[in-house]
Amino acid sequence: MSHSESHVINNLDVHAHNEQSHGSVKDYLIGFVLSVILTAIPFWAVMSGSFSKTTTVWCIVSMAIVQIWVHLKYFLHLNFKTEDGKASSMSFIFSALIIVMVVGLSVWIIYESNAMMMY
Protein backbone atom coordinates (compact mmCIF):
# COMPACT_ATOMS: atom_id res chain seq x y z
CA MET A 1 0.00 0.00 0.00
CA SER A 2 1.39 3.35 -0.99
CA HIS A 3 1.73 6.34 1.30
CA SER A 4 -1.18 8.17 -0.36
CA GLU A 5 -3.48 5.14 0.04
CA SER A 6 -2.67 4.81 3.74
CA HIS A 7 -3.20 8.54 4.17
CA VAL A 8 -6.68 8.30 2.60
CA ILE A 9 -7.58 5.31 4.80
CA ASN A 10 -6.40 7.13 7.93
CA ASN A 11 -8.48 10.18 6.98
CA LEU A 12 -11.54 7.97 6.47
CA ASP A 13 -11.03 6.43 9.91
CA VAL A 14 -10.72 9.86 11.53
CA HIS A 15 -13.79 11.13 9.65
CA ALA A 16 -15.83 8.08 10.69
CA HIS A 17 -14.73 8.57 14.31
CA ASN A 18 -15.74 12.24 14.24
CA GLU A 19 -19.19 11.42 12.89
CA GLN A 20 -19.83 9.07 15.81
CA SER A 21 -19.34 11.92 18.30
CA HIS A 22 -21.97 14.09 16.61
CA GLY A 23 -25.61 13.84 17.56
CA SER A 24 -28.31 12.17 15.57
CA VAL A 25 -31.39 13.81 14.10
CA LYS A 26 -33.35 12.39 17.03
CA ASP A 27 -31.08 14.21 19.51
CA TYR A 28 -31.44 17.49 17.62
CA LEU A 29 -35.23 17.15 17.51
CA ILE A 30 -35.39 16.36 21.24
CA GLY A 31 -33.21 19.39 21.96
CA PHE A 32 -35.31 21.61 19.73
CA VAL A 33 -38.63 20.52 21.28
CA LEU A 34 -37.27 20.94 24.80
CA SER A 35 -35.91 24.39 23.92
CA VAL A 36 -39.27 25.50 22.54
CA ILE A 37 -41.08 24.20 25.65
CA LEU A 38 -38.54 25.81 27.98
CA THR A 39 -39.01 29.11 26.16
CA ALA A 40 -42.80 28.93 26.04
CA ILE A 41 -43.26 28.29 29.79
CA PRO A 42 -41.61 31.56 30.99
CA PHE A 43 -43.24 33.46 28.13
CA TRP A 44 -46.65 32.18 29.24
CA ALA A 45 -45.84 32.98 32.90
CA VAL A 46 -45.01 36.59 32.03
CA MET A 47 -47.83 37.15 29.56
CA SER A 48 -50.57 35.61 31.72
CA GLY A 49 -49.57 37.56 34.82
CA SER A 50 -51.21 34.92 37.01
CA PHE A 51 -48.14 34.49 39.24
CA SER A 52 -46.50 36.90 41.65
CA LYS A 53 -43.43 38.80 40.51
CA THR A 54 -41.12 36.62 42.62
CA THR A 55 -42.60 33.39 41.29
CA THR A 56 -42.33 34.64 37.72
CA VAL A 57 -38.66 35.58 38.17
CA TRP A 58 -37.89 32.17 39.70
CA CYS A 59 -39.72 30.49 36.81
CA ILE A 60 -37.66 32.42 34.26
CA VAL A 61 -34.35 31.72 36.03
CA SER A 62 -35.03 28.01 36.55
CA MET A 63 -36.16 27.49 32.95
CA ALA A 64 -33.06 29.37 31.74
CA ILE A 65 -30.77 27.08 33.74
CA VAL A 66 -32.52 23.97 32.41
CA GLN A 67 -32.33 25.37 28.89
CA ILE A 68 -28.59 25.93 29.24
CA TRP A 69 -28.23 22.27 30.19
CA VAL A 70 -30.38 21.21 27.19
CA HIS A 71 -28.23 23.25 24.81
CA LEU A 72 -25.00 21.86 26.25
CA LYS A 73 -26.22 18.27 26.05
CA TYR A 74 -28.17 18.15 22.79
CA PHE A 75 -26.48 20.82 20.64
CA LEU A 76 -22.90 21.08 21.92
CA HIS A 77 -22.75 17.36 22.81
CA LEU A 78 -20.86 17.87 26.05
CA ASN A 79 -20.71 14.75 28.18
CA PHE A 80 -18.51 13.01 30.70
CA LYS A 81 -18.78 9.52 29.16
CA THR A 82 -15.66 9.55 26.98
CA GLU A 83 -12.20 11.01 27.49
CA ASP A 84 -12.78 13.46 24.64
CA GLY A 85 -16.12 14.45 26.15
CA LYS A 86 -14.53 14.97 29.56
CA ALA A 87 -11.83 17.18 28.05
CA SER A 88 -14.38 19.24 26.10
CA SER A 89 -16.64 19.58 29.14
CA MET A 90 -13.79 20.63 31.41
CA SER A 91 -12.59 23.18 28.83
CA PHE A 92 -16.11 24.60 28.61
CA ILE A 93 -16.50 24.76 32.40
CA PHE A 94 -13.11 26.47 32.76
CA SER A 95 -13.96 29.01 30.03
CA ALA A 96 -17.37 29.72 31.59
CA LEU A 97 -15.74 30.20 35.01
CA ILE A 98 -13.22 32.68 33.61
CA ILE A 99 -15.97 34.63 31.81
CA VAL A 100 -18.15 34.74 34.94
CA MET A 101 -15.18 35.93 37.01
CA VAL A 102 -14.19 38.64 34.52
CA VAL A 103 -17.75 39.96 34.15
CA GLY A 104 -18.60 39.64 37.85
CA LEU A 105 -15.41 41.29 39.05
CA SER A 106 -15.75 44.06 36.45
CA VAL A 107 -19.27 44.83 37.66
CA TRP A 108 -18.05 44.78 41.27
CA ILE A 109 -15.17 47.16 40.48
CA ILE A 110 -17.46 49.55 38.61
CA TYR A 111 -20.05 49.47 41.42
CA GLU A 112 -17.40 50.10 44.11
CA SER A 113 -15.81 52.90 42.07
CA ASN A 114 -19.20 54.54 41.71
CA ALA A 115 -19.89 54.14 45.45
CA MET A 116 -16.54 55.72 46.35
CA MET A 117 -17.22 58.71 44.10
CA MET A 118 -20.58 59.34 45.79
CA TYR A 119 -19.09 59.74 49.30
Short mmCIF file of C-alpha atoms in Angstrom, two decimals, residues 16-116:
data_model
loop_
_atom_site.label_atom_id
_atom_site.label_comp_id
_atom_site.label_asym_id
_atom_site.label_seq_id
_atom_site.Cartn_x
_atom_site.Cartn_y
_atom_site.Cartn_z
CA ALA A 16 -15.83 8.08 10.69
CA HIS A 17 -14.73 8.57 14.31
CA ASN A 18 -15.74 12.24 14.24
CA GLU A 19 -19.19 11.42 12.89
CA GLN A 20 -19.83 9.07 15.81
CA SER A 21 -19.34 11.92 18.30
CA HIS A 22 -21.97 14.09 16.61
CA GLY A 23 -25.61 13.84 17.56
CA SER A 24 -28.31 12.17 15.57
CA VAL A 25 -31.39 13.81 14.10
CA LYS A 26 -33.35 12.39 17.03
CA ASP A 27 -31.08 14.21 19.51
CA TYR A 28 -31.44 17.49 17.62
CA LEU A 29 -35.23 17.15 17.51
CA ILE A 30 -35.39 16.36 21.24
CA GLY A 31 -33.21 19.39 21.96
CA PHE A 32 -35.31 21.61 19.73
CA VAL A 33 -38.63 20.52 21.28
CA LEU A 34 -37.27 20.94 24.80
CA SER A 35 -35.91 24.39 23.92
CA VAL A 36 -39.27 25.50 22.54
CA ILE A 37 -41.08 24.20 25.65
CA LEU A 38 -38.54 25.81 27.98
CA THR A 39 -39.01 29.11 26.16
CA ALA A 40 -42.80 28.93 26.04
CA ILE A 41 -43.26 28.29 29.79
CA PRO A 42 -41.61 31.56 30.99
CA PHE A 43 -43.24 33.46 28.13
CA TRP A 44 -46.65 32.18 29.24
CA ALA A 45 -45.84 32.98 32.90
CA VAL A 46 -45.01 36.59 32.03
CA MET A 47 -47.83 37.15 29.56
CA SER A 48 -50.57 35.61 31.72
CA GLY A 49 -49.57 37.56 34.82
CA SER A 50 -51.21 34.92 37.01
CA PHE A 51 -48.14 34.49 39.24
CA SER A 52 -46.50 36.90 41.65
CA LYS A 53 -43.43 38.80 40.51
CA THR A 54 -41.12 36.62 42.62
CA THR A 55 -42.60 33.39 41.29
CA THR A 56 -42.33 34.64 37.72
CA VAL A 57 -38.66 35.58 38.17
CA TRP A 58 -37.89 32.17 39.70
CA CYS A 59 -39.72 30.49 36.81
CA ILE A 60 -37.66 32.42 34.26
CA VAL A 61 -34.35 31.72 36.03
CA SER A 62 -35.03 28.01 36.55
CA MET A 63 -36.16 27.49 32.95
CA ALA A 64 -33.06 29.37 31.74
CA ILE A 65 -30.77 27.08 33.74
CA VAL A 66 -32.52 23.97 32.41
CA GLN A 67 -32.33 25.37 28.89
CA ILE A 68 -28.59 25.93 29.24
CA TRP A 69 -28.23 22.27 30.19
CA VAL A 70 -30.38 21.21 27.19
CA HIS A 71 -28.23 23.25 24.81
CA LEU A 72 -25.00 21.86 26.25
CA LYS A 73 -26.22 18.27 26.05
CA TYR A 74 -28.17 18.15 22.79
CA PHE A 75 -26.48 20.82 20.64
CA LEU A 76 -22.90 21.08 21.92
CA HIS A 77 -22.75 17.36 22.81
CA LEU A 78 -20.86 17.87 26.05
CA ASN A 79 -20.71 14.75 28.18
CA PHE A 80 -18.51 13.01 30.70
CA LYS A 81 -18.78 9.52 29.16
CA THR A 82 -15.66 9.55 26.98
CA GLU A 83 -12.20 11.01 27.49
CA ASP A 84 -12.78 13.46 24.64
CA GLY A 85 -16.12 14.45 26.15
CA LYS A 86 -14.53 14.97 29.56
CA ALA A 87 -11.83 17.18 28.05
CA SER A 88 -14.38 19.24 26.10
CA SER A 89 -16.64 19.58 29.14
CA MET A 90 -13.79 20.63 31.41
CA SER A 91 -12.59 23.18 28.83
CA PHE A 92 -16.11 24.60 28.61
CA ILE A 93 -16.50 24.76 32.40
CA PHE A 94 -13.11 26.47 32.76
CA SER A 95 -13.96 29.01 30.03
CA ALA A 96 -17.37 29.72 31.59
CA LEU A 97 -15.74 30.20 35.01
CA ILE A 98 -13.22 32.68 33.61
CA ILE A 99 -15.97 34.63 31.81
CA VAL A 100 -18.15 34.74 34.94
CA MET A 101 -15.18 35.93 37.01
CA VAL A 102 -14.19 38.64 34.52
CA VAL A 103 -17.75 39.96 34.15
CA GLY A 104 -18.60 39.64 37.85
CA LEU A 105 -15.41 41.29 39.05
CA SER A 106 -15.75 44.06 36.45
CA VAL A 107 -19.27 44.83 37.66
CA TRP A 108 -18.05 44.78 41.27
CA ILE A 109 -15.17 47.16 40.48
CA ILE A 110 -17.46 49.55 38.61
CA TYR A 111 -20.05 49.47 41.42
CA GLU A 112 -17.40 50.10 44.11
CA SER A 113 -15.81 52.90 42.07
CA ASN A 114 -19.20 54.54 41.71
CA ALA A 115 -19.89 54.14 45.45
CA MET A 116 -16.54 55.72 46.35
#
